[in-house]
XYZ file of C-alpha atoms in Angstrom:
328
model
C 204.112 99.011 228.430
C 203.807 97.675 224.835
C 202.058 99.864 222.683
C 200.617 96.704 220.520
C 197.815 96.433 222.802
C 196.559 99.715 222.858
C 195.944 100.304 218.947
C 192.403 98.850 217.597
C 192.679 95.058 216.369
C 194.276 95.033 212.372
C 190.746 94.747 210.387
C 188.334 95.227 213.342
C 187.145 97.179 216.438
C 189.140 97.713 219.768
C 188.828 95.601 222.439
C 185.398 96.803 224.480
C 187.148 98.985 227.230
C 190.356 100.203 225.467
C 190.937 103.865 224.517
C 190.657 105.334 221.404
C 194.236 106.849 220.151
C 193.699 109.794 217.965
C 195.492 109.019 214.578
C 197.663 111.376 213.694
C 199.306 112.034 217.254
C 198.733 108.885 218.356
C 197.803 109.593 222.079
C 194.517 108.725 223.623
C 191.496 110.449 222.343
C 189.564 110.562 226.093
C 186.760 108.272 224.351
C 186.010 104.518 225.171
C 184.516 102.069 222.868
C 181.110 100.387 223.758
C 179.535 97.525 222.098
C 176.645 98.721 222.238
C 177.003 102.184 220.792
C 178.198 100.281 217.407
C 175.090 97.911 217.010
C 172.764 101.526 217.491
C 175.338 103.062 214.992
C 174.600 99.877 212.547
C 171.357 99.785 213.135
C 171.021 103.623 211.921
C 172.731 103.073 208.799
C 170.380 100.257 207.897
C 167.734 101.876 204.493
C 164.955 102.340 205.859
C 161.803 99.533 204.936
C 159.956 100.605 201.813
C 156.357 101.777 203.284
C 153.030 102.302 201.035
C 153.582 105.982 200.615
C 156.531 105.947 199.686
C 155.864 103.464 196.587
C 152.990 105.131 195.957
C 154.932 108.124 195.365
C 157.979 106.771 193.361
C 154.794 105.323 191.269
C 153.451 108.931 191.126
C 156.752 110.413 190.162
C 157.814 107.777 187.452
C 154.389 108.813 185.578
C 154.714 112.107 186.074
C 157.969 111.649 184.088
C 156.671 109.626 181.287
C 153.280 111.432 181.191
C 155.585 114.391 180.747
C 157.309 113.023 178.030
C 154.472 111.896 176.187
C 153.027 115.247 175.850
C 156.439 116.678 174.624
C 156.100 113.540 172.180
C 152.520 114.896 171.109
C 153.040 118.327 170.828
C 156.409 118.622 169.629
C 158.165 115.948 167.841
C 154.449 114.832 166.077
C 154.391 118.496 164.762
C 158.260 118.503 163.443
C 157.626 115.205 161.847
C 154.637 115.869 160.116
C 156.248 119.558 158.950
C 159.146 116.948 157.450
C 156.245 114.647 155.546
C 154.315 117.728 154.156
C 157.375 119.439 152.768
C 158.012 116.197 151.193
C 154.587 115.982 149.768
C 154.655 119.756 148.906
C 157.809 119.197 146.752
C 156.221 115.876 145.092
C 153.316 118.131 143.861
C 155.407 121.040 143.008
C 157.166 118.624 140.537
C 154.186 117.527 139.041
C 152.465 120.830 138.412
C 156.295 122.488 136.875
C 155.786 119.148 134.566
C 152.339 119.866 133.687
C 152.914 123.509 133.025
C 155.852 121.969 130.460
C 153.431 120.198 128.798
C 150.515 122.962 128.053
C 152.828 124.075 125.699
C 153.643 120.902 123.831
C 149.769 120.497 123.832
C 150.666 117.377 126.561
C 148.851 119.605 129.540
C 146.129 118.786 131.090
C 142.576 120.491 129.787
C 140.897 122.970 132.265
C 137.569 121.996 131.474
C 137.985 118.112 132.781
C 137.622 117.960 136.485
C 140.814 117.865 138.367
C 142.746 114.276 139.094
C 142.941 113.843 142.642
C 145.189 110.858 144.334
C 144.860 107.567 146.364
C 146.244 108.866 149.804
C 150.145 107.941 148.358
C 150.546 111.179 146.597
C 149.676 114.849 146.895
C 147.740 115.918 143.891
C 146.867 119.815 144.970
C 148.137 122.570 147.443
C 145.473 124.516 149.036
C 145.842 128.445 150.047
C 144.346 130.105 152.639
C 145.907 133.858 153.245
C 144.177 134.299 156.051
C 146.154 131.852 158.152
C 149.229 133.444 156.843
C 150.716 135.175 153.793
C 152.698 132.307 153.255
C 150.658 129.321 154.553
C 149.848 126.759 152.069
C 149.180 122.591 152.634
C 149.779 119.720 150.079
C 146.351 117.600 149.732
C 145.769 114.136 149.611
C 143.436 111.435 149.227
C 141.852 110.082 152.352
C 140.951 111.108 156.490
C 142.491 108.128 157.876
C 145.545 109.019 160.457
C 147.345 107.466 158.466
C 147.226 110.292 155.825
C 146.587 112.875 157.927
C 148.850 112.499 161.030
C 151.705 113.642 158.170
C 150.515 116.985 158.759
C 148.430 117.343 154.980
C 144.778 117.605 154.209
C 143.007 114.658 153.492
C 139.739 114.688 150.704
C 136.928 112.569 151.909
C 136.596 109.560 149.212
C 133.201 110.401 148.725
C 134.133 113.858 147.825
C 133.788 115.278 144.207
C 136.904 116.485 142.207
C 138.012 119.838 141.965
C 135.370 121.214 139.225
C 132.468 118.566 139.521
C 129.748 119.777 140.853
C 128.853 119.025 144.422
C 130.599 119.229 148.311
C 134.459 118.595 148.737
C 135.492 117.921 151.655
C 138.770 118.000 153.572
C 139.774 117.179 156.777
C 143.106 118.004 158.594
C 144.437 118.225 162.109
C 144.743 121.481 164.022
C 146.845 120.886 167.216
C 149.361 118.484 166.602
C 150.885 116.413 163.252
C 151.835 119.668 162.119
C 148.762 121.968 163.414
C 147.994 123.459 160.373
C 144.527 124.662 161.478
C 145.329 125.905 164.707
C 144.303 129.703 163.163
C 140.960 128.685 161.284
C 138.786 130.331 163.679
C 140.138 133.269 162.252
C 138.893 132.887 158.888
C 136.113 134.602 158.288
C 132.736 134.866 155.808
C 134.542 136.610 152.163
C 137.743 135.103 152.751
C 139.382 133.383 149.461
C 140.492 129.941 149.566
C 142.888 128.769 146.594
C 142.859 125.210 145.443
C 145.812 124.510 143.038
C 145.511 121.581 140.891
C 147.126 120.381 137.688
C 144.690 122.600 135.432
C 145.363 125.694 137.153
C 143.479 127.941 140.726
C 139.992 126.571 141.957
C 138.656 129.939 143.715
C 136.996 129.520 146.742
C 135.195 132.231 148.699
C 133.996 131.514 152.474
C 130.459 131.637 153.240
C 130.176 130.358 156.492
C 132.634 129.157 159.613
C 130.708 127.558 162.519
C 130.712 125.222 165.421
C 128.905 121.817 165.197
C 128.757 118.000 167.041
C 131.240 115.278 165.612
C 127.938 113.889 164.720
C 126.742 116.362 162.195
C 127.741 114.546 159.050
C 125.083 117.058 157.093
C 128.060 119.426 156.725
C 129.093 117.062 153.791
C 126.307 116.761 151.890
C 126.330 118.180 148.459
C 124.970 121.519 149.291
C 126.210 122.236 153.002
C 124.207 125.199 153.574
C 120.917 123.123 152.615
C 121.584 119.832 154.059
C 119.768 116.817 152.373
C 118.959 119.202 148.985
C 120.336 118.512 145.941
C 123.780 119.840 144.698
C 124.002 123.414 144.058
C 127.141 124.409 143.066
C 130.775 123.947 143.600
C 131.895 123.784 147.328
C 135.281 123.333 149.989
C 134.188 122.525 152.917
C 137.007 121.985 155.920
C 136.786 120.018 158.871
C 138.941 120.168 161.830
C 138.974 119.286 165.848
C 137.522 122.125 168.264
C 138.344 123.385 170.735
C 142.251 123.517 171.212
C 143.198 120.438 172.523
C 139.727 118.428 172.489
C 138.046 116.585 169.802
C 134.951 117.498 171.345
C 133.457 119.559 168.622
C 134.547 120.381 165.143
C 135.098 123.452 163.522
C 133.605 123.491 159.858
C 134.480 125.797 157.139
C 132.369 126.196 153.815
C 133.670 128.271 150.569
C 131.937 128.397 147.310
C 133.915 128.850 144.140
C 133.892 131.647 142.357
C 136.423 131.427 140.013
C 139.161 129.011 137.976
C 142.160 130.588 137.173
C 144.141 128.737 134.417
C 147.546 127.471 134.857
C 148.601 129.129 131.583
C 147.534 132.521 133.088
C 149.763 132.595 136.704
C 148.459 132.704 139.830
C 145.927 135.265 141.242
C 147.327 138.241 142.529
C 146.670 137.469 146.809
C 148.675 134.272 146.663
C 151.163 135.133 143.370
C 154.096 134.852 145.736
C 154.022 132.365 147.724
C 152.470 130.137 144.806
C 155.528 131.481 142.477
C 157.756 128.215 143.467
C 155.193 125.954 141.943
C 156.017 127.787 138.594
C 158.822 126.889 136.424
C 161.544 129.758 136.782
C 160.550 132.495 135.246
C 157.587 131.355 134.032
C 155.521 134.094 136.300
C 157.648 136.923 135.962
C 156.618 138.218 131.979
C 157.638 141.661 130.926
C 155.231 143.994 131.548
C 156.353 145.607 127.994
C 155.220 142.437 125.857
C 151.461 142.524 127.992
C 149.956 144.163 125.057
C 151.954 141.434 122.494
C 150.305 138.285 124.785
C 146.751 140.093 124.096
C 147.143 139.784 120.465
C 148.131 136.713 121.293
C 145.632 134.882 123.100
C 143.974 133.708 120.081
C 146.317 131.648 118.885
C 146.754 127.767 119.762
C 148.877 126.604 122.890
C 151.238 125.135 120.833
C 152.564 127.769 119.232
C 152.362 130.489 122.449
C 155.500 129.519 123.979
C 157.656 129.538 120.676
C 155.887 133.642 119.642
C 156.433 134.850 123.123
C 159.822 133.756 123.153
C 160.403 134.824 119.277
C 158.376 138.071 120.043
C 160.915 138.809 123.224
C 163.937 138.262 121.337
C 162.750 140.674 118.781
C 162.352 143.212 121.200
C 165.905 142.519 122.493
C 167.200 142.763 119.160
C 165.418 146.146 118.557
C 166.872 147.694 121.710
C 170.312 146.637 121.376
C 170.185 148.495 118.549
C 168.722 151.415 119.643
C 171.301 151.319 121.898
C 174.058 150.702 119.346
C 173.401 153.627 117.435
C-alpha cells in the first residue's frame, strides 16, 4: 500500500478519517482527525471580545501610569530643575556683590546708608540666610511672586514691597514642596531666630518675632507693620510667605523678623553665617590676620580709598619685619 496517502495533505489537514503518523517514527499515532475538533480548537484561539470592564480597566491602568509619572515630574525633576536655576542665580549675585566689594575701595561701592537696589524678576539682587533651616542653606532673591520667578526655586519680593533699609514690610514669597522646596523646614524656625539679608551694601539683620498659621486670604500679613495690621509703619520688617501644610496650598505659613542690625560689606559677614557667606567674598578678602586687628582699629578713621592700599602696605611691613627677625 502506498504510503502517499497516509501522510497529511502538503500545506493542509489530513483527510477526515485518516490516522495521524507520529513524525519522527513515522508510524501511526492511534489518533484520528475530526473536523470538528479543529473548528472548537479555532474557535478557542480566537482573542476574546473586548467587554466594559476590561476597557475600563486598561483606562484605569494607563492613568495610573501617567498619574504616576506626573507626580515623579512634580516632585522630582521640578525640584532638580529649579536647584539648577537658583545656583545659576546664586552665582549671578555672587558676581555682583565680589564686584561691588572691588569697588568700596576705589570709592565706586555702593553707600550703606541708601536703601538697597533690588531687581525686575530677571536678576537676583540679594541672598537671604536663614541658619535655622541649615548651616549652609541660603536662597538668591528676586523681584516678583509670579511662577514664573518663583517656580526656579528663588524667593520672590512682592512689588509693593520696600527695599532693604526703607522703612516699612518686605515681603517674600517662595515655594516649599516642590521647584526646589526651599521652605519645606520653616516650621522650624522659631521666635529669636536671625535671618540675614545680603545685599550690595553689606548684612540686613533680621530677628524673628513671630511664625504662625493664617487663610490665603489674610493679605494683613503685608501691611507695613505686620504685627499691627492697618497701623502705620513701624520699623524695618521680612516677612515670608509660603504654602501650608505639606502638599496643600490650603493655608500659608507666615514668618515675620524685625531688623536689628546692618552689617557693612567692608566689615565681613556676621559670625553665624561667616562661612557659608565666605564665597560671596573676594578670596581672601574675609580671612585678615588676626595680628594686624589692632592696625585696622587705628585705621578705621581713615577714608575708603586709601584702606585697601595701608592694609596691604601695613601687612607687607610686617612681613618684612619678620623675615628679618628671622634672618638674624
Amino acid at each position: 500500500m502506498s504510503t502517499h496517502a497516509t501522510h497529511p495533505r502538503r500545506g493542509g489537514l489530513p483527510r477526515p478519517g485518516r490516522r495521524f503518523h507520529d513524525d519522527v517514527s513515522g508510524q501511526p499515532s492511534g489518533g484520528y482527525y475530526h473536523p470538528g475538533s479543529y473548528q472548537k480548537m479555532r474557535r478557542s484561539l480566537r482573542p476574546a471580545k473586548p467587554t466594559v470592564v476590561s476597557v475600563l480597566g486598561e483606562l484605569l491602568v494607563t492613568a495610573g501610569v501617567f498619574l504616576l509619572l506626573f507626580v515623579v515630574w512634580e516632585l522630582y525633576w521640578t525640584n532638580l530643575d529649579a536647584n539648577r536655576q537658583a545656583d545659576a542665580h546664586q552665582q549671578q549675585v555672587i558676581d555682583d556683590f565680589q564686584r561691588n566689594y572691588d569697588g568700596m575701595f576705589t570709592g565706586d561701592g555702593p553707600d550703606p546708608a541708601v536703601p538697597a537696589e533690588v531687581g525686575d524678576g530677571a536678576e537676583a539682587w540679594g541672598i537671604l540666610y536663614v541658619p535655622r533651616l541649615g548651616s549652609d542653606w541660603s536662597s538668591p532673591v528676586l523681584d516678583g511672586v509670579s511662577p514664573e520667578v518663583i517656580d526656579q526655586g528663588v524667593l520672590g519680593r512682592y512689588p509693593d514691597s520696600p527695599r532693604p533699609g526703607e522703612e516699612g514690610n518686605l515681603a517674600m514669597a517662595a515655594h516649599r514642596q516642590t521647584h526646589g522646596s526651599i521652605l519645606w523646614d520653616m516650621d522650624q524656625v522659631v521666635e529669636g531666630d536671625r535671618m540675614y539679608l545680603q545685599t550690595a551694601n553689606g548684612w540686613w539683620v533680621y530677628e524673628v518675632k513671630q511664625n504662625h498659621i493664617v487663610l490665603p486670604t489674610a493679605i494683613e500679613v503685608l501691611d507695613p507693620n505686620p504685627l499691627d495690621p492697618g497701623g502705620p509703619a513701624s520699623g524695618q520688617w521680612l516677612t515670608i510667605t509660603t504654602c501650608h501644610p505639606l502638599y496643600t496650598t490650603r493655608e500659608r505659613m507666615v514668618t515675620h523678623a524685625e531688623k536689628v542690625e546692618f552689617v557693612p560689606l567692608a566689615d565681613g559677614p556676621p559670625e553665624e553665617i561667616a562661612e557659608v557667606a565666605a564665597e560671596s567674598m573676594p578670596a581672601g578678602a574675609t580671612t585678615i590676620d588676626p595680628d594686624l586687628e589692632e592696625t585696622m582699629h587705628e585705621l578705621a578713621p581713615v577714608t575708603m580709598e586709601n584702606l585697601y592700599e595701608k592694609y596691604h602696605a601695613t601687612q607687607t611691613q610686617r612681613e618684612t619685619e619678620t623675615a628679618e627677625a628671622a634672618a638674624r
